[in-house]
Amino acid sequence: MNCPFLSKYIDSEYSGALYIYLSHLKAALQTKLQLAREFPTDANVVNQLGVGYLYVGKNNKAKQSFERVLQSHPGNGFALVHLGFITKIQGDWKKSIDFLLPGIHTLAEGTQQGKFYFHLGDALHRTNRTEEVGILRACHFHIISGLNGAKAIYKLGAERGLFRSKYQRSLYNVERLKSRPYWTAQQAKVTDYVKITREQKCSWCTKLESNWKIIRDEAMKVMDVKKGLFVKEEESLKNTGEWRQFTLFQRGKKEVDCKRVPKTCALLEQMPNAIGCKRALCNKPSDYTFYSNLPLNKYPSTCSIMMPGTHVWPHTGPTNCRLRMHLGLVIPQTGDGVRIRCADDIRHLYLLGFAKMNTINQCLNRTWEEGKVLIFDDSYEHEVWQNAETFRLILIVDVWHPDLSEREKRNLMPI
């Protein structure tokens, strides 16, 4: 049923609820400020003031609160993990480890949350401490058996029930959903979106693979960097190189974007399981942000261009409620190629000969190809290398996990 009035009504109701919620947060912050003035040396009171600042996005104010606690209570685990969290998202990976690592091992109330293990492991990885031995001994805490870098932190987080596994580290989950790194169109129940079956005959179907050249040609027309339509990746996932994205339907900009790529948008609008996915395209856990600026009836898809020499850090998406589809538009087959690792499975963009492969398993892996859709669960750790000689261009479309009921899809909040 297409009911514009109902969509507008739902959006207005959501906006109203959001306004009330934010008003409550601001009122609560004022209460916490008053308490902190009356009890300036109470660690719990000042810690809660810091959390209040985080909820309204005042990270520097929050940072000052937690630093204030640590001046009088140096071993306060709650302040340590929160200060480490802020330091990490502000980009100081090395310093964040000095707070997060001792903080989580105090086992104090409020320290055993997935986001703290998530950011600690990420910081360790980005500072080349992936498999470091003895890192916890220096902090005088329990020694994890085996390797003690990022991998051990992820393993510990899984053992403590904070992650679904050491690889699947999403924080906003529906626990009963089936789980695997890679999916087929049949498993994901998106054959209607991906390819034409023998029984179907049509010149304009809602099929990504049969219309990939149309999508590619429209994307190529808006690729001009000078026009600024492809913007740099904004979630600090890139280690080296250049990675840009052109996003459709983002924050209600459907009319502007779709005038540039009208045929692509026409295809996507026939995919309600995609544009209706409220948990689409956010790559990082939203931590202390509990609302979205996206309208409730349209959610983004992205054309992604990656230049040679690009490496994307290992990362996980925030939820297991979606699956991610990559449609190959321009896939280079020169140089050392482009590849993706999801969990411990590496997929190459094309089959390389044995001379360039380390194992038979890698050589036999299915590949990304022009005009073909690759489907994976981005709640698993994944990493990308672009070592070809020319750019790579794909369309990214997120869809709901096939095991979710229609009621669950309606009731799940955006992230």
Coordinates of C-alpha atoms in Angstrom, one line a residue:
M1 CA 0.0 0.0 0.0
N2 CA 1.4 3.4 -1.0
C3 CA 0.0 5.9 1.5
P4 CA 2.0 9.2 1.6
F5 CA -0.2 10.7 4.3
L6 CA 0.5 7.7 6.6
S7 CA 4.3 8.0 5.9
K8 CA 4.2 11.7 6.8
Y9 CA 2.2 11.0 9.9
I10 CA 4.6 8.3 11.1
D11 CA 7.6 10.6 10.4
S12 CA 5.9 13.5 12.4
E13 CA 5.2 11.2 15.3
Y14 CA 8.8 9.9 15.3
S15 CA 10.1 13.5 15.2
G16 CA 7.8 14.5 18.0
A17 CA 8.9 11.6 20.2
L18 CA 12.6 12.4 19.4
Y19 CA 12.1 16.0 20.5
I20 CA 10.6 14.9 23.8
Y21 CA 13.4 12.4 24.3
L22 CA 16.1 15.0 23.7
S23 CA 14.3 17.4 25.9
H24 CA 14.3 14.8 28.7
L25 CA 18.1 14.2 28.2
K26 CA 18.8 17.9 28.5
A27 CA 16.6 18.2 31.6
A28 CA 18.4 15.2 33.1
L29 CA 21.8 16.8 32.4
Q30 CA 20.8 19.9 34.3
T31 CA 19.9 17.7 37.3
K32 CA 23.3 16.0 37.1
L33 CA 25.1 19.3 36.9
Q34 CA 23.4 20.4 40.1
L35 CA 24.3 17.2 41.8
A36 CA 27.9 17.6 40.7
R37 CA 28.0 21.1 42.2
E38 CA 26.7 19.8 45.5
F39 CA 28.9 16.6 45.6
P40 CA 32.0 17.6 43.5
T41 CA 34.2 14.8 45.0
D42 CA 31.7 12.0 44.6
A43 CA 33.1 9.8 41.8
N44 CA 29.7 8.2 40.9
V45 CA 28.0 11.6 40.6
V46 CA 30.7 13.1 38.4
N47 CA 30.8 10.0 36.3
Q48 CA 27.1 10.2 35.7
L49 CA 27.5 13.8 34.7
G50 CA 30.1 12.7 32.1
V51 CA 27.6 10.2 30.7
G52 CA 24.9 12.9 30.6
Y53 CA 27.3 15.0 28.4
L54 CA 27.9 12.0 26.1
Y55 CA 24.2 11.5 25.6
V56 CA 23.8 15.1 24.2
G57 CA 27.0 14.9 22.2
K58 CA 29.2 17.1 24.3
N59 CA 32.2 14.8 24.3
N60 CA 34.8 17.3 25.4
K61 CA 32.7 18.2 28.5
A62 CA 32.3 14.5 29.2
K63 CA 36.0 14.0 28.9
Q64 CA 36.7 16.8 31.5
S65 CA 34.3 15.0 33.9
F66 CA 36.0 11.7 33.7
E67 CA 39.5 13.3 34.0
R68 CA 38.2 15.0 37.1
V69 CA 37.2 11.7 38.6
L70 CA 40.6 10.1 37.8
Q71 CA 42.5 13.0 39.5
S72 CA 41.0 11.9 42.9
H73 CA 40.2 8.2 42.0
P74 CA 43.0 7.1 39.7
G75 CA 41.8 3.5 39.5
N76 CA 38.1 4.2 38.8
G77 CA 37.2 1.7 36.1
F78 CA 34.1 3.5 35.0
A79 CA 36.0 6.7 34.4
L80 CA 38.8 4.9 32.7
V81 CA 36.7 3.1 30.1
H82 CA 34.7 6.1 29.3
L83 CA 37.7 8.4 29.0
G84 CA 39.3 5.7 26.8
F85 CA 36.2 5.5 24.7
I86 CA 36.2 9.3 24.1
T87 CA 39.9 9.3 23.4
K88 CA 39.5 6.5 20.9
I89 CA 36.7 8.1 18.8
Q90 CA 38.7 11.4 18.8
G91 CA 41.5 9.5 17.0
D92 CA 44.2 9.0 19.7
W93 CA 44.3 5.2 19.4
K94 CA 47.5 4.7 21.5
K95 CA 46.4 6.8 24.4
S96 CA 43.0 5.3 24.4
I97 CA 44.5 1.8 25.1
D98 CA 46.1 3.2 28.3
F99 CA 42.6 3.9 29.7
L100 CA 40.5 1.2 28.1
L101 CA 42.8 -1.8 28.9
P102 CA 43.1 -1.2 32.7
G103 CA 39.5 0.0 32.8
I104 CA 37.8 -3.2 31.5
H105 CA 40.0 -5.4 33.8
T106 CA 38.8 -3.6 36.9
L107 CA 35.5 -5.5 36.2
A108 CA 33.8 -2.5 37.9
E109 CA 30.1 -1.9 37.3
G110 CA 29.6 -0.3 33.9
T111 CA 32.9 -1.4 32.4
Q112 CA 31.7 -4.7 30.9
Q113 CA 30.0 -3.3 27.8
G114 CA 30.7 -4.4 24.2
K115 CA 31.6 -1.0 23.0
F116 CA 34.6 -0.8 25.3
Y117 CA 36.0 -4.1 24.1
F118 CA 35.1 -3.1 20.5
H119 CA 37.1 0.1 20.6
L120 CA 40.0 -1.4 22.6
G121 CA 40.4 -4.2 20.1
D122 CA 40.2 -1.7 17.2
A123 CA 42.8 0.6 18.8
L124 CA 45.1 -2.3 19.4
H125 CA 44.8 -3.4 15.8
R126 CA 45.4 0.1 14.4
T127 CA 48.6 0.4 16.5
N128 CA 49.9 -3.0 15.2
R129 CA 49.2 -4.8 18.4
T130 CA 47.0 -7.5 16.9
E131 CA 48.8 -10.6 18.3
E132 CA 50.9 -9.0 21.0
V133 CA 52.1 -11.3 23.8
G134 CA 52.0 -10.2 27.5
I135 CA 50.2 -7.0 27.0
L136 CA 48.0 -7.6 30.0
R137 CA 50.8 -8.6 32.3
A138 CA 52.1 -5.0 32.2
C139 CA 48.8 -3.9 33.7
H140 CA 49.0 -6.4 36.5
F141 CA 45.8 -8.2 35.4
H142 CA 44.7 -11.7 34.6
I143 CA 46.8 -13.1 31.7
I144 CA 44.7 -14.3 28.8
S145 CA 46.0 -17.7 27.5
G146 CA 47.7 -17.4 24.1
L147 CA 48.0 -14.2 22.3
N148 CA 47.1 -11.0 24.1
G149 CA 46.5 -8.3 21.5
A150 CA 43.4 -7.3 19.6
K151 CA 42.4 -10.9 18.9
A152 CA 42.6 -11.8 22.5
I153 CA 40.4 -8.8 23.5
Y154 CA 37.8 -9.8 20.9
K155 CA 38.0 -13.4 22.1
L156 CA 37.6 -12.3 25.8
G157 CA 34.6 -10.1 24.8
A158 CA 33.0 -13.1 23.2
E159 CA 33.7 -15.4 26.2
R160 CA 32.1 -12.7 28.5
G161 CA 28.9 -12.7 26.3
L162 CA 29.5 -9.2 24.9
F163 CA 30.0 -10.4 21.3
R164 CA 28.3 -13.2 19.4
S165 CA 31.8 -14.4 18.5
K166 CA 35.3 -13.1 18.1
Y167 CA 34.5 -12.2 14.5
Q168 CA 30.9 -11.2 14.9
R169 CA 31.1 -8.1 17.1
S170 CA 27.9 -6.2 16.3
L171 CA 26.2 -4.6 19.3
Y172 CA 22.6 -4.2 18.2
N173 CA 21.4 -7.8 17.6
V174 CA 18.4 -10.1 17.4
E175 CA 19.9 -13.2 18.9
R176 CA 17.9 -15.9 17.1
L177 CA 19.0 -14.9 13.6
K178 CA 21.0 -17.3 11.4
S179 CA 24.6 -16.4 11.1
R180 CA 27.2 -16.9 8.4
P181 CA 29.8 -14.6 6.8
Y182 CA 28.8 -15.1 3.2
W183 CA 25.3 -15.7 1.8
T184 CA 23.8 -16.7 -1.5
A185 CA 20.8 -14.9 -3.0
Q186 CA 18.7 -17.9 -2.2
Q187 CA 19.8 -18.0 1.4
A188 CA 19.2 -14.3 1.8
K189 CA 15.8 -14.6 0.0
V190 CA 16.7 -11.8 -2.4
T191 CA 16.6 -13.6 -5.7
D192 CA 13.9 -11.2 -6.8
Y193 CA 16.4 -8.4 -6.4
V194 CA 19.5 -10.1 -7.9
K195 CA 18.8 -12.1 -11.0
I196 CA 16.2 -13.2 -13.5
T197 CA 15.1 -16.8 -13.3
R198 CA 14.3 -19.0 -16.3
E199 CA 10.6 -18.5 -15.7
Q200 CA 10.8 -14.7 -15.9
K201 CA 10.8 -12.7 -19.1
C202 CA 10.9 -8.9 -18.9
S203 CA 12.8 -6.0 -20.3
W204 CA 12.8 -4.0 -17.1
C205 CA 12.8 -6.1 -13.9
T206 CA 13.8 -5.2 -10.4
K207 CA 17.1 -7.1 -10.9
L208 CA 20.5 -5.7 -10.1
E209 CA 22.5 -8.1 -12.2
S210 CA 20.4 -7.7 -15.3
N211 CA 20.5 -3.9 -15.1
W212 CA 24.1 -3.5 -13.9
K213 CA 25.3 -1.7 -17.0
I214 CA 22.6 0.9 -16.5
I215 CA 23.6 1.4 -12.9
R216 CA 27.3 1.5 -13.9
D217 CA 26.7 4.1 -16.6
E218 CA 24.8 6.4 -14.3
A219 CA 27.4 6.1 -11.5
M220 CA 30.2 6.9 -14.0
K221 CA 28.4 10.1 -15.0
V222 CA 28.5 11.4 -11.4
M223 CA 32.0 10.4 -10.6
D224 CA 33.7 13.7 -11.3
V225 CA 35.5 14.6 -8.1
K226 CA 35.4 18.3 -8.9
K227 CA 31.6 18.2 -8.6
G228 CA 31.9 16.8 -5.1
L229 CA 29.1 14.2 -5.5
F230 CA 31.4 11.3 -4.4
V231 CA 32.4 12.3 -0.8
K232 CA 35.2 10.9 1.2
E233 CA 34.4 8.0 3.6
E234 CA 33.5 9.7 6.9
E235 CA 33.7 6.9 9.5
S236 CA 37.5 6.7 9.8
L237 CA 37.5 3.1 8.4
K238 CA 40.3 3.8 5.8
N239 CA 43.9 3.1 6.6
T240 CA 45.5 4.2 3.4
G241 CA 44.5 5.4 -0.1
E242 CA 41.3 7.0 -1.2
W243 CA 37.7 5.8 -0.8
R244 CA 34.7 7.9 -1.8
Q245 CA 30.9 7.3 -1.8
F246 CA 27.8 8.7 -3.5
T247 CA 24.8 8.0 -1.3
L248 CA 21.2 7.8 -2.4
F249 CA 18.1 8.6 -0.2
Q250 CA 20.4 9.9 2.6
R251 CA 18.6 12.2 5.0
G252 CA 15.7 12.7 2.7
K253 CA 17.7 13.9 -0.3
K254 CA 16.0 11.4 -2.6
E255 CA 14.8 14.1 -5.0
V256 CA 18.2 15.7 -5.5
D257 CA 20.2 12.5 -5.8
C258 CA 17.7 10.6 -8.0
K259 CA 17.6 13.3 -10.6
R260 CA 21.3 12.4 -11.2
V261 CA 20.8 8.6 -11.3
P262 CA 17.0 8.2 -12.0
K263 CA 17.1 4.7 -13.4
T264 CA 19.1 3.4 -10.4
C265 CA 16.7 5.0 -8.0
A266 CA 13.8 3.5 -9.9
L267 CA 15.2 0.1 -9.5
L268 CA 15.9 0.6 -5.8
E269 CA 12.5 1.9 -5.1
Q270 CA 11.1 -1.4 -6.2
M271 CA 13.1 -3.1 -3.5
P272 CA 11.2 -2.5 -0.2
N273 CA 13.4 -4.9 1.7
A274 CA 16.3 -2.5 0.9
I275 CA 15.0 1.1 1.0
G276 CA 12.9 0.1 4.0
C277 CA 15.9 -1.3 6.0
K278 CA 16.1 1.1 8.9
R279 CA 19.5 -0.4 9.9
A280 CA 21.2 0.3 6.6
L281 CA 24.7 1.6 5.8
C282 CA 25.8 2.8 9.2
N283 CA 29.2 1.1 9.7
K284 CA 30.0 1.9 13.3
P285 CA 28.1 1.3 16.5
S286 CA 26.3 4.5 17.4
D287 CA 27.5 4.3 21.0
Y288 CA 25.7 7.1 22.9
T289 CA 23.6 8.3 19.9
F290 CA 20.1 6.7 20.1
Y291 CA 18.4 8.2 17.2
S292 CA 18.7 8.7 13.4
N293 CA 18.2 11.7 11.1
L294 CA 16.9 9.5 8.3
P295 CA 13.2 9.5 7.4
L296 CA 11.4 6.3 8.4
N297 CA 10.4 5.3 4.8
K298 CA 13.7 5.7 2.9
Y299 CA 17.1 4.4 3.8
P300 CA 20.4 4.8 1.9
S301 CA 22.2 2.8 -0.8
T302 CA 25.7 3.8 -1.9
C303 CA 27.9 3.8 -5.0
S304 CA 31.5 3.2 -3.7
I305 CA 34.7 4.1 -5.5
M306 CA 38.0 2.9 -4.2
M307 CA 41.3 3.9 -5.7
P308 CA 44.5 1.9 -6.0
G309 CA 46.6 1.6 -2.8
T310 CA 43.6 1.7 -0.5
H311 CA 43.3 -0.5 2.6
V312 CA 40.2 -0.5 4.8
W313 CA 40.8 -1.4 8.5
P314 CA 39.2 -4.6 9.8
H315 CA 35.8 -3.5 11.1
T316 CA 32.3 -4.7 11.9
G317 CA 28.9 -3.2 11.3
P318 CA 26.7 -2.4 14.2
T319 CA 23.9 -4.9 13.8
N320 CA 23.1 -8.5 12.7
C321 CA 19.7 -7.4 11.4
R322 CA 20.9 -6.7 7.8
L323 CA 22.8 -8.3 5.0
R324 CA 25.0 -6.3 2.6
M325 CA 25.0 -6.7 -1.2
H326 CA 27.9 -5.6 -3.4
L327 CA 27.1 -5.3 -7.1
G328 CA 30.3 -5.1 -9.2
L329 CA 30.2 -2.2 -11.6
V330 CA 33.8 -1.6 -12.5
I331 CA 36.2 -4.4 -11.3
P332 CA 39.9 -4.0 -12.2
Q333 CA 41.8 -7.1 -13.1
T334 CA 45.3 -5.6 -13.2
G335 CA 48.1 -5.4 -10.6
D336 CA 47.5 -7.5 -7.5
G337 CA 43.7 -7.1 -7.6
V338 CA 41.2 -6.2 -5.0
R339 CA 40.0 -8.5 -2.3
I340 CA 37.7 -8.7 0.8
R341 CA 38.1 -10.7 3.9
C342 CA 35.0 -11.5 5.9
A343 CA 35.8 -13.4 9.2
D344 CA 38.6 -15.7 8.0
D345 CA 37.4 -16.1 4.4
I346 CA 39.1 -14.1 1.7
R347 CA 37.3 -13.4 -1.6
H348 CA 39.1 -12.1 -4.6
L349 CA 37.6 -9.9 -7.3
Y350 CA 38.8 -12.4 -9.9
L351 CA 40.5 -15.8 -9.8
L352 CA 44.2 -15.5 -9.5
G353 CA 46.6 -18.1 -10.6
F354 CA 48.4 -20.3 -8.1
A355 CA 51.5 -18.1 -8.4
K356 CA 49.7 -15.4 -6.6
M357 CA 47.9 -17.5 -4.1
N358 CA 48.9 -18.9 -0.8
T359 CA 46.4 -21.7 -0.6
I360 CA 44.2 -23.8 -2.9
N361 CA 41.2 -22.7 -0.9
Q362 CA 41.8 -19.0 -1.8
C363 CA 42.3 -19.9 -5.4
L364 CA 39.0 -21.7 -5.6
N365 CA 37.0 -18.9 -3.8
R366 CA 34.1 -17.3 -5.6
T367 CA 34.9 -13.8 -6.8
W368 CA 33.5 -10.4 -7.1
E369 CA 32.7 -9.8 -10.8
E370 CA 31.3 -7.1 -12.9
G371 CA 27.5 -7.5 -13.1
K372 CA 27.4 -10.0 -10.2
V373 CA 26.2 -9.5 -6.6
L374 CA 28.3 -10.6 -3.6
I375 CA 26.3 -10.9 -0.3
F376 CA 27.8 -11.0 3.1
D377 CA 27.0 -10.2 6.7
D378 CA 28.9 -7.1 7.7
S379 CA 28.3 -7.7 11.4
Y380 CA 31.3 -10.0 10.9
E381 CA 34.8 -8.5 10.9
H382 CA 35.7 -7.6 7.3
E383 CA 38.7 -5.9 5.6
V384 CA 39.3 -4.7 2.1
W385 CA 42.5 -4.3 0.0
Q386 CA 42.6 -2.4 -3.3
N387 CA 45.9 -3.2 -5.0
A388 CA 44.8 -3.0 -8.6
E389 CA 46.1 -0.4 -11.1
T390 CA 42.7 1.3 -11.6
F391 CA 39.7 2.3 -9.6
R392 CA 37.0 -0.1 -8.3
L393 CA 33.4 0.8 -8.4
I394 CA 30.5 -1.1 -6.7
L395 CA 26.9 -0.4 -5.6
I396 CA 26.2 -1.2 -2.0
V397 CA 22.7 -2.2 -1.0
D398 CA 21.6 -3.3 2.5
V399 CA 18.6 -5.6 3.0
W400 CA 16.9 -6.9 6.1
H401 CA 18.0 -10.3 7.4
P402 CA 15.6 -12.9 6.0
D403 CA 14.7 -14.3 9.4
L404 CA 13.2 -11.1 10.7
S405 CA 9.4 -11.0 10.8
E406 CA 7.5 -8.0 9.4
R407 CA 6.6 -7.0 12.9
E408 CA 10.2 -7.0 14.0
K409 CA 11.1 -4.9 11.0
R410 CA 8.5 -2.3 11.9
N411 CA 9.5 -2.2 15.6
L412 CA 13.3 -2.2 15.3
M413 CA 14.7 1.3 15.9
P414 CA 17.2 2.9 13.4
I415 CA 20.8 3.1 14.6

